[in-house]
PDB file of C-alpha atoms in Angstrom:
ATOM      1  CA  UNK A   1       0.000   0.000   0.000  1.00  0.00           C
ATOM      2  CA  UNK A   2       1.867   3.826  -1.133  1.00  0.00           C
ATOM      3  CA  UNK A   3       1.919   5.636   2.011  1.00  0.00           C
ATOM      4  CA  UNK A   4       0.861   9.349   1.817  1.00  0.00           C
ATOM      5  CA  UNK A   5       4.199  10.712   1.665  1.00  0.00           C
ATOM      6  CA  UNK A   6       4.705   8.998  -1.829  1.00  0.00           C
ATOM      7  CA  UNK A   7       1.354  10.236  -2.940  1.00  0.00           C
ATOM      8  CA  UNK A   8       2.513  13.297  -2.453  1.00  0.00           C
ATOM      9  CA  UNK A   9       5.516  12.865  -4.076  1.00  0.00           C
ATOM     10  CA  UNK A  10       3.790  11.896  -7.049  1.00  0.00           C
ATOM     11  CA  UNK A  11       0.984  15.202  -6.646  1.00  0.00           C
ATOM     12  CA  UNK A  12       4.078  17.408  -6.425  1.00  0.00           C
ATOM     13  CA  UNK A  13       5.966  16.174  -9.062  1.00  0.00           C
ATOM     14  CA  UNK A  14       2.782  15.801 -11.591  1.00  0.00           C
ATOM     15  CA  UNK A  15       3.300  17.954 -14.913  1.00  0.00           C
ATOM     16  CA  UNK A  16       0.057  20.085 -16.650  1.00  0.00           C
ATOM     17  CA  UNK A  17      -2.941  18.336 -17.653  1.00  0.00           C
ATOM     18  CA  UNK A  18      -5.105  19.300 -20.656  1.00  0.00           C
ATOM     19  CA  UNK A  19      -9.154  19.687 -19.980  1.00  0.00           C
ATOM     20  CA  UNK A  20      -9.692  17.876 -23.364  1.00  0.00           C
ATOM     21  CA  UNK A  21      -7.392  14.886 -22.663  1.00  0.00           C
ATOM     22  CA  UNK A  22      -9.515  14.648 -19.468  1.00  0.00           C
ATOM     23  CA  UNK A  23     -12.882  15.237 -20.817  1.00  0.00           C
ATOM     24  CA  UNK A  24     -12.166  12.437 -24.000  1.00  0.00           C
ATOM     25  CA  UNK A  25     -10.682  10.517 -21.028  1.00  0.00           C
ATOM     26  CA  UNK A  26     -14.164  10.199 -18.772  1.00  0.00           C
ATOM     27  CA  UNK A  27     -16.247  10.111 -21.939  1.00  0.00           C
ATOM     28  CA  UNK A  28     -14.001   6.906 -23.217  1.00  0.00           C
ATOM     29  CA  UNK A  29     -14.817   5.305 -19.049  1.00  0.00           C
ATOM     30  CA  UNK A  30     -18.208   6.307 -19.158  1.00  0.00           C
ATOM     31  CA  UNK A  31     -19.179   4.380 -22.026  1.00  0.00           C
ATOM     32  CA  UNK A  32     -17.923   1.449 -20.587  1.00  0.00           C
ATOM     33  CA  UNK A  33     -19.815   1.754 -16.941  1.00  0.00           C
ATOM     34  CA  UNK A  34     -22.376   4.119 -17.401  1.00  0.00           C
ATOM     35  CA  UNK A  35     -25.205   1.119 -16.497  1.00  0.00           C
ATOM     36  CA  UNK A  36     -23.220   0.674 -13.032  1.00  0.00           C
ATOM     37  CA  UNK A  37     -23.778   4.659 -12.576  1.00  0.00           C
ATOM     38  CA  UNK A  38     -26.923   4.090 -13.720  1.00  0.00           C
ATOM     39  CA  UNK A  39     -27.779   0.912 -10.958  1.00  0.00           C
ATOM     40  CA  UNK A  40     -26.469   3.159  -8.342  1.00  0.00           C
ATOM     41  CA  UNK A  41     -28.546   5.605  -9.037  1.00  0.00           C
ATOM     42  CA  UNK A  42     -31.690   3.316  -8.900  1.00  0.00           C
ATOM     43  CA  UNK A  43     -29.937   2.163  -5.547  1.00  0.00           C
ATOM     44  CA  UNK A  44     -30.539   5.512  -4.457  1.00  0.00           C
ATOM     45  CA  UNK A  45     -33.417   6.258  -5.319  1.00  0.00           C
ATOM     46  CA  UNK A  46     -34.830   2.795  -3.688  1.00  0.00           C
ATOM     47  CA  UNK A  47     -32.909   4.116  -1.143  1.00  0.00           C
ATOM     48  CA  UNK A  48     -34.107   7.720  -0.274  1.00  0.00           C
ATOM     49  CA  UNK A  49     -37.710   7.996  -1.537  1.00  0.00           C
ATOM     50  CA  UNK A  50     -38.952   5.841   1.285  1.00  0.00           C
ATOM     51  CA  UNK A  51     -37.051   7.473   3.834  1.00  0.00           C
ATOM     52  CA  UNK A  52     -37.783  11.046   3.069  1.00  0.00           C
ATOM     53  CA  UNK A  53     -41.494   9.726   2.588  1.00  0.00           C
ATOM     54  CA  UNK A  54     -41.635   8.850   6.181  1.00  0.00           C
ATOM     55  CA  UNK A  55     -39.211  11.382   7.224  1.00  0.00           C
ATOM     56  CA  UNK A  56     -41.861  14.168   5.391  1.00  0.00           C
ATOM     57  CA  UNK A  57     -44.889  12.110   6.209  1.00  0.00           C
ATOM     58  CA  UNK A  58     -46.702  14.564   9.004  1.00  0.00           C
ATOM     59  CA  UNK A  59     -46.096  17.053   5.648  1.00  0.00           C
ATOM     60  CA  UNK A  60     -47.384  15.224   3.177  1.00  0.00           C
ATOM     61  CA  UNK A  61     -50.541  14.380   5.459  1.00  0.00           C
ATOM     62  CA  UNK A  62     -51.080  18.365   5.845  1.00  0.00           C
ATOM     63  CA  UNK A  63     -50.373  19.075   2.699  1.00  0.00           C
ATOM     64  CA  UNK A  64     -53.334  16.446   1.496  1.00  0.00           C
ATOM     65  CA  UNK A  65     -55.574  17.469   3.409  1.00  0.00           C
ATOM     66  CA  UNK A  66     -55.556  20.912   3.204  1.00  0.00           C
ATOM     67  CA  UNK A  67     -55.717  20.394  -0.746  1.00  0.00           C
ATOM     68  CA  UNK A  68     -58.931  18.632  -0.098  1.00  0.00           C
ATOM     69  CA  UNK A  69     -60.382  21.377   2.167  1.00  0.00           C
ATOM     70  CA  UNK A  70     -59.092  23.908  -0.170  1.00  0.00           C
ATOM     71  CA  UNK A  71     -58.150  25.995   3.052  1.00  0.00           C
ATOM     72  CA  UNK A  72     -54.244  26.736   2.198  1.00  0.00           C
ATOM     73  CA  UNK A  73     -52.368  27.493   5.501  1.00  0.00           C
ATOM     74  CA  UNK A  74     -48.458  28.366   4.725  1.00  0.00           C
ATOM     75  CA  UNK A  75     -47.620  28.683   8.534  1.00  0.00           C
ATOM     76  CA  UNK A  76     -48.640  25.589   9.055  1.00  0.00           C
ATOM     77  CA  UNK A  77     -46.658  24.034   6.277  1.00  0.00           C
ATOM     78  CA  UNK A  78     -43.687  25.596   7.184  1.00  0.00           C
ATOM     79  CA  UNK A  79     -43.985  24.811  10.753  1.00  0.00           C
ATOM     80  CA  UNK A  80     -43.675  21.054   9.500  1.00  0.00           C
ATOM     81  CA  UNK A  81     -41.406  21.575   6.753  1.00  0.00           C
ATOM     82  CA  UNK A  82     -38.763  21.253   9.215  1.00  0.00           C
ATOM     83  CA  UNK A  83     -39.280  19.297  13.235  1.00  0.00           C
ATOM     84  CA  UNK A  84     -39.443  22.508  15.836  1.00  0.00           C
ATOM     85  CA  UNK A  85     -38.428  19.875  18.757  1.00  0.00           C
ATOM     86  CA  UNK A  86     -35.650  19.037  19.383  1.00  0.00           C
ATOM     87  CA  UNK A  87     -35.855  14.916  19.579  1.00  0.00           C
ATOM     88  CA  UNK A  88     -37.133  16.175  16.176  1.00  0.00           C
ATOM     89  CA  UNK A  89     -34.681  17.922  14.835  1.00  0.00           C
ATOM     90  CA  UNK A  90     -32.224  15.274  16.318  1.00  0.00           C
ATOM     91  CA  UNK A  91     -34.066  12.633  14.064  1.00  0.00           C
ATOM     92  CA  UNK A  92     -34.058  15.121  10.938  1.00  0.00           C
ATOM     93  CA  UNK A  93     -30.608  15.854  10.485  1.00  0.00           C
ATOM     94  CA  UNK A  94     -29.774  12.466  11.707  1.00  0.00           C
ATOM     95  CA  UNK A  95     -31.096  10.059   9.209  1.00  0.00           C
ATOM     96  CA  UNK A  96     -29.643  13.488   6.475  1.00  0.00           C
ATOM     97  CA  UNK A  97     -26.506  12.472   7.566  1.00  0.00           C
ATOM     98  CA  UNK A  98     -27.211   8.761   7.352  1.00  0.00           C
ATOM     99  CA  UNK A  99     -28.286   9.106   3.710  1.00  0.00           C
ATOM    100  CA  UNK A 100     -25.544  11.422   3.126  1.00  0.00           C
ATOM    101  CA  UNK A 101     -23.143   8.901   4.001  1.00  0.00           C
ATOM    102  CA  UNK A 102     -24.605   5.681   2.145  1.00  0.00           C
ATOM    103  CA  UNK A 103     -24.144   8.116  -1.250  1.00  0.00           C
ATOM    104  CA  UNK A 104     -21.097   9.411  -0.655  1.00  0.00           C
ATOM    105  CA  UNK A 105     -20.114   5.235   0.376  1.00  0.00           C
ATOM    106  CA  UNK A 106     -21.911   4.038  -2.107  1.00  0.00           C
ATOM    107  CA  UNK A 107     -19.665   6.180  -4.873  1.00  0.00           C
ATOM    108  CA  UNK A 108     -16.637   5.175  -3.759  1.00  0.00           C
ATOM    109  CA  UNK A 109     -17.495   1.730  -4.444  1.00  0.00           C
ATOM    110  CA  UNK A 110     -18.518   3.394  -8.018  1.00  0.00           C
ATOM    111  CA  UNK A 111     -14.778   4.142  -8.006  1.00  0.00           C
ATOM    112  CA  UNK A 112     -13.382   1.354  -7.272  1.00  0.00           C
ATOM    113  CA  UNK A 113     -15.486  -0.436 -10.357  1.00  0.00           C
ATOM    114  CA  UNK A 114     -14.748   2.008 -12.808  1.00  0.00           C
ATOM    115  CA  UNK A 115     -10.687   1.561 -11.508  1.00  0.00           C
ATOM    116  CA  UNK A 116     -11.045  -2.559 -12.303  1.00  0.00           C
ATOM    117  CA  UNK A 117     -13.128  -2.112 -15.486  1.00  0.00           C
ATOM    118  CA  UNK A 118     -10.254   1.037 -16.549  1.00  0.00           C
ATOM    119  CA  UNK A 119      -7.851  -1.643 -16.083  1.00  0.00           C
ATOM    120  CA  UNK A 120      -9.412  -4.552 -17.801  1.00  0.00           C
ATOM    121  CA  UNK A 121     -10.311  -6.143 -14.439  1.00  0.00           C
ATOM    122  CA  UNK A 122     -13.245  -8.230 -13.943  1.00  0.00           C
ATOM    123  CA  UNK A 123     -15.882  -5.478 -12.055  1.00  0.00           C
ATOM    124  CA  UNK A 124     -18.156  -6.905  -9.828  1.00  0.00           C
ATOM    125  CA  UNK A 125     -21.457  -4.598  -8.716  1.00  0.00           C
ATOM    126  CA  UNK A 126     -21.554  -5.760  -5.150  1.00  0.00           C
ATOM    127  CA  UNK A 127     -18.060  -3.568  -4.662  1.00  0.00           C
ATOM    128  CA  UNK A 128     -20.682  -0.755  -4.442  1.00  0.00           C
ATOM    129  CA  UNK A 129     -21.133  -2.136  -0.994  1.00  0.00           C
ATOM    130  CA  UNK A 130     -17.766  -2.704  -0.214  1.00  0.00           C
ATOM    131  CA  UNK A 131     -17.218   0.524   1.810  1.00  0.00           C
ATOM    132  CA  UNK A 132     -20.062  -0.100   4.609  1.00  0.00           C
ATOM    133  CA  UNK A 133     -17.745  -2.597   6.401  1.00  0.00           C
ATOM    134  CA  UNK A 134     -17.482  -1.668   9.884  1.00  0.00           C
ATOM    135  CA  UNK A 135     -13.534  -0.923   9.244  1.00  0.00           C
ATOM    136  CA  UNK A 136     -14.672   1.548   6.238  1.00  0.00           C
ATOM    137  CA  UNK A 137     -18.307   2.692   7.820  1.00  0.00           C
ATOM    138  CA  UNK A 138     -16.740   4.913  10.319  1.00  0.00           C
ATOM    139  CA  UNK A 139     -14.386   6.373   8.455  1.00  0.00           C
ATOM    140  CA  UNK A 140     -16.014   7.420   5.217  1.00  0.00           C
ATOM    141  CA  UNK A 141     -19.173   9.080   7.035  1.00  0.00           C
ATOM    142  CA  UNK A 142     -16.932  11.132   9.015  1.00  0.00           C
ATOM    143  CA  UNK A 143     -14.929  12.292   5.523  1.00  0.00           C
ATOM    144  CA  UNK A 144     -18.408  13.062   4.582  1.00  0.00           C
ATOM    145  CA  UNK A 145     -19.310  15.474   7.323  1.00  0.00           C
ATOM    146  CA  UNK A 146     -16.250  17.335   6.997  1.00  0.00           C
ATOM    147  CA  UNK A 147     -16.598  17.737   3.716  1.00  0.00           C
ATOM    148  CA  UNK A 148     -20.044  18.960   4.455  1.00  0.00           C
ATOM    149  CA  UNK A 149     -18.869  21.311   6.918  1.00  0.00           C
ATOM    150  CA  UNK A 150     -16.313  22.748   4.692  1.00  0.00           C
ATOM    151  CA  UNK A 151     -18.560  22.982   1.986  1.00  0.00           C
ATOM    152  CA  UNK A 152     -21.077  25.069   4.795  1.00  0.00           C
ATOM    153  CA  UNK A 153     -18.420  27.492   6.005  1.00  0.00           C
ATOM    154  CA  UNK A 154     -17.278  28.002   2.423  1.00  0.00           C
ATOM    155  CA  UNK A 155     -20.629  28.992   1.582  1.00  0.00           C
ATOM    156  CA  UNK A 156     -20.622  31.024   4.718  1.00  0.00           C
ATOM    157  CA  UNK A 157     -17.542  32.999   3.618  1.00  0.00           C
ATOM    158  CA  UNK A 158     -18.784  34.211  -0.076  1.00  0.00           C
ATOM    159  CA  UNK A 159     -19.140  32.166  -3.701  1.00  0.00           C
ATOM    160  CA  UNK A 160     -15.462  32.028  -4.131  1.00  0.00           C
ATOM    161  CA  UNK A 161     -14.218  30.307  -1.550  1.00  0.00           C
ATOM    162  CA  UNK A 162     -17.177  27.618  -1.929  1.00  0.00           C
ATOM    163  CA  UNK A 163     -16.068  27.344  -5.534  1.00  0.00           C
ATOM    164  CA  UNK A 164     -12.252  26.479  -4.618  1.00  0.00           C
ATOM    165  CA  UNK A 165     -13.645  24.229  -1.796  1.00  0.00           C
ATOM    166  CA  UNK A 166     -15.537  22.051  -4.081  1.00  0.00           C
ATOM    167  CA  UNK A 167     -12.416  20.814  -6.303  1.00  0.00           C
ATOM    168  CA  UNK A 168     -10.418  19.641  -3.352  1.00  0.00           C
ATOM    169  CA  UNK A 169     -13.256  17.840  -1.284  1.00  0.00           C
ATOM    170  CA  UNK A 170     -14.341  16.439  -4.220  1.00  0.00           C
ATOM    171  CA  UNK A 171     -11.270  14.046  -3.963  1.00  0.00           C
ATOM    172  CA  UNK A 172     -12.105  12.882  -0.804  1.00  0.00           C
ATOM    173  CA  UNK A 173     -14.168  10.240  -2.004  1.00  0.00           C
ATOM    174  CA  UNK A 174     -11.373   9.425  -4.670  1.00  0.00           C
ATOM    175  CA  UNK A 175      -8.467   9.027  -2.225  1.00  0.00           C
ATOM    176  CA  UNK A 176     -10.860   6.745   0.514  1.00  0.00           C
ATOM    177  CA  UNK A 177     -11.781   4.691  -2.327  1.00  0.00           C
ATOM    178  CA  UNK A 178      -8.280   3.423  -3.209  1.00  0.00           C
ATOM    179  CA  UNK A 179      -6.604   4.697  -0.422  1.00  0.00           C
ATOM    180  CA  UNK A 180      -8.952   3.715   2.503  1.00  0.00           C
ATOM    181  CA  UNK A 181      -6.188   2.730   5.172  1.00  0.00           C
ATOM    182  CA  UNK A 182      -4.830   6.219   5.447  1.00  0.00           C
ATOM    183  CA  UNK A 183      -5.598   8.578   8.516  1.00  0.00           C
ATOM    184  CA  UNK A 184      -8.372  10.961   7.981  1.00  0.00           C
ATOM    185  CA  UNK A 185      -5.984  14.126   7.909  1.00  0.00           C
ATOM    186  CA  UNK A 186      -3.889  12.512   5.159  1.00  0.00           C
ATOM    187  CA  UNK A 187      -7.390  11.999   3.297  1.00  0.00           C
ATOM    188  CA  UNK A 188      -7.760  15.748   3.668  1.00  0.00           C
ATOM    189  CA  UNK A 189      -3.970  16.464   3.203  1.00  0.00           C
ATOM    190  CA  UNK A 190      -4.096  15.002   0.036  1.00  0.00           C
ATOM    191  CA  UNK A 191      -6.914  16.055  -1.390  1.00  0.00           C
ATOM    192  CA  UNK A 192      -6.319  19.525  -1.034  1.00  0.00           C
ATOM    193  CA  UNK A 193      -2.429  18.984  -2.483  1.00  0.00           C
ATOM    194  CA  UNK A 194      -4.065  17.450  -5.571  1.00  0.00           C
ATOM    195  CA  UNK A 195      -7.117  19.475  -5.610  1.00  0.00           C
ATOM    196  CA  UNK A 196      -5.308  22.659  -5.885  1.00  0.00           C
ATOM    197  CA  UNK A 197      -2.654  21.855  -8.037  1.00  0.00           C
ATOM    198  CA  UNK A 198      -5.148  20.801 -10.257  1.00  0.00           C
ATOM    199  CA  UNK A 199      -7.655  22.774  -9.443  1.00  0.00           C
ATOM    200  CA  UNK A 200      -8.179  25.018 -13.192  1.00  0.00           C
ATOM    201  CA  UNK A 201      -8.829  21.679 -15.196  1.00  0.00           C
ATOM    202  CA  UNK A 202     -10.476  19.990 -12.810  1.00  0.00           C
ATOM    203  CA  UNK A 203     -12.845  22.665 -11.680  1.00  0.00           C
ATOM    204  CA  UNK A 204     -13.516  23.562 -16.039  1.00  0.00           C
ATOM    205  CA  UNK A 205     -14.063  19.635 -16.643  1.00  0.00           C
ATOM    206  CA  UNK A 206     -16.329  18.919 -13.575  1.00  0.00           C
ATOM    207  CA  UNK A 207     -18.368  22.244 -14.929  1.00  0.00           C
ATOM    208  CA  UNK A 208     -18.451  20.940 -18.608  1.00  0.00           C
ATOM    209  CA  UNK A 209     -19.942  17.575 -17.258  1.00  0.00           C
ATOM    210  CA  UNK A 210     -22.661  19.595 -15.139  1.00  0.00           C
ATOM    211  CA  UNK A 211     -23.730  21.569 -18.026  1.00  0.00           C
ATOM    212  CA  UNK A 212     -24.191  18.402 -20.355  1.00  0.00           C
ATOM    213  CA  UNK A 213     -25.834  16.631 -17.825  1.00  0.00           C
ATOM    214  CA  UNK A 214     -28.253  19.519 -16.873  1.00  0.00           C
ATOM    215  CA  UNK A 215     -29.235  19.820 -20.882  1.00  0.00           C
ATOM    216  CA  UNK A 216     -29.401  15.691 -20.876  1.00  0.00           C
ATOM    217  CA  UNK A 217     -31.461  16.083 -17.550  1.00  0.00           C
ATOM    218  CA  UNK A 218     -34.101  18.932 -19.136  1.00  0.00           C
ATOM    219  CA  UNK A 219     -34.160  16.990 -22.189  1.00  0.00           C
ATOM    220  CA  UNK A 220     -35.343  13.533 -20.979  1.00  0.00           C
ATOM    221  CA  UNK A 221     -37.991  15.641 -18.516  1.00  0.00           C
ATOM    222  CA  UNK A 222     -35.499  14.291 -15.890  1.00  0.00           C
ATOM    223  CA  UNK A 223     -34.672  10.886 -16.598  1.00  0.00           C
ATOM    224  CA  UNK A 224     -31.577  11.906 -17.834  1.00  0.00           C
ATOM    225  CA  UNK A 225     -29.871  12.533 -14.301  1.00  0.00           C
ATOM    226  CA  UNK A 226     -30.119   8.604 -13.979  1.00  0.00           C
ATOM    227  CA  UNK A 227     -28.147   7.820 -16.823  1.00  0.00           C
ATOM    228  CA  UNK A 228     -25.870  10.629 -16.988  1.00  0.00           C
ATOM    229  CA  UNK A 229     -25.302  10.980 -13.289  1.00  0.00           C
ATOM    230  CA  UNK A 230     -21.470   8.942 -13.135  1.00  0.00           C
ATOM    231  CA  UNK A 231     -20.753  11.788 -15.760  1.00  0.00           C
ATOM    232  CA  UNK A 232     -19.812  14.350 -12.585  1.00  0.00           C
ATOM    233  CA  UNK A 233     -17.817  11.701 -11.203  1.00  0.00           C
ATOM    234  CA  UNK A 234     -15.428  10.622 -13.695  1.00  0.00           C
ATOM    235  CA  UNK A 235     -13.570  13.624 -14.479  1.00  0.00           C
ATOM    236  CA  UNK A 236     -11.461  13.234 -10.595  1.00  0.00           C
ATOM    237  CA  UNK A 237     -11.414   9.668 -11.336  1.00  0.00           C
ATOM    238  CA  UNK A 238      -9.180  10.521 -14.193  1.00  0.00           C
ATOM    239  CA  UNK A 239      -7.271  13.529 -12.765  1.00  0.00           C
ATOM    240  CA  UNK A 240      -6.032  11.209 -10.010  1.00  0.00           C
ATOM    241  CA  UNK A 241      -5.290   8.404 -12.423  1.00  0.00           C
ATOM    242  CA  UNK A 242      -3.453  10.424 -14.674  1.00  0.00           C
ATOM    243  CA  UNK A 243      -1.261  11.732 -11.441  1.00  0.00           C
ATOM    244  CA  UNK A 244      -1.084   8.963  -9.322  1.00  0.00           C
ATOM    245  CA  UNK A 245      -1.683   5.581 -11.193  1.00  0.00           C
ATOM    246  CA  UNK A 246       0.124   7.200 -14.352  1.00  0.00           C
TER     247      UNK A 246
END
């Protein structure tokens, strides 16, 4: 296993990179596992529409009957758009994080099948779930929440700073998925080496992938976000393979 002092070695010592080579790069890897982006986002989906059903259920009661009365109350609504208690709230932003951390798992098992099938190994779908051992678990929802929180006080700060934040934490999930044995400040560490080194093409590739998919999204009357979703992904797939695994 390279220890982070060689993957930084190899982020230091990484020459330029072109956003074309890296945008024919992910559009070469995405025809060849874009129904494994596509299952995961079903997963999802499966996933988080029951949840948030019963986690907006009191809502969606109020919000059926008061269509039915035709006696619109937007106090009320808001009042359970969000728990006021605090057992409530507790419960809320709990089962957020929860779902927050089966994505953010769940895509670095997309990683680590788009690696094997990059390489001409034999991908397996059930490495999606590789990443919820209990060794893994821990680790990868708490590289989640700071990410979250760094992506909050960002925000907090102005535009910009959320703008540079997003390149770096978006390698998070690349560096746990092949490098989940490191500490989580060498996660962070490294990520932010690579993620501002490489920040221009990286940041102008992940953008160009956005805008397709938000044209393939409106087009399709949504459906398009399922198949096109691994698009956003692949671009730091490929910046990190073309630095580290070159």
């Amino acid at each position: 296993m390279i220890n982070s002092q060689e993957l930084n070695n190899k982020i230091n010592q990484s020459g330029s990179l072109s956003v074309g080579d890296i945008m024919n790069a992910s559009f070469n890897l995405f025809k060849k596992v874009w129904t494994y982006g596509f299952l995961i986002q079903l997963l999802l989906l499966a996933i988080t529409i029951p949840v948030s059903l019963l986690l907006y259920s009191p809502l969606i009661q109020e919000l059926v009957s008061q269509f039915s009365s035709g006696n619109f109350d937007p106090e009320r609504i808001d009042a359970l758009s969000i728990p006021s208690s605090f057992s409530g709230l507790l419960s809320f932003y709990g089962i957020s994080l929860l779902l927050g951390a089966v994505k953010y798992l769940f895509y670095c098992g997309f990683y680590k099948i788009v690696r094997d099938i990059d390489e001409d190994r034999e991908a397996n779908f059930k490495d999606v779930f590789l990443y919820f051992k209990p060794n893994y678990f821990g680790k990868g929802m708490l590289l989640m929440i700071i990410a979250s929180l760094i992506s909050f006080f960002a925000a907090a700060l102005c535009l910009f700073p959320l703008i540079y934040a997003f390149v770096p934490v978006s390698f998070f999930i690349v560096f746990f998925a092949f490098n989940p044995d490191l500490t989580i400040s060498e996660h962070i560490n490294l990520s932010f080496n690579l993620g501002t080194k490489k920040w221009g093409v990286s940041f102008v590739a992940s953008l160009l992938m956005f805008i397709i998919l938000l044209v393939g999204t409106l087009v399709s009357c949504g459906l398009g976000s399922l198949f096109l979703g691994a698009l956003l992904l692949l671009p730091f797939y490929v910046v990190y393979k073309k630095v580290i695994l070159k």
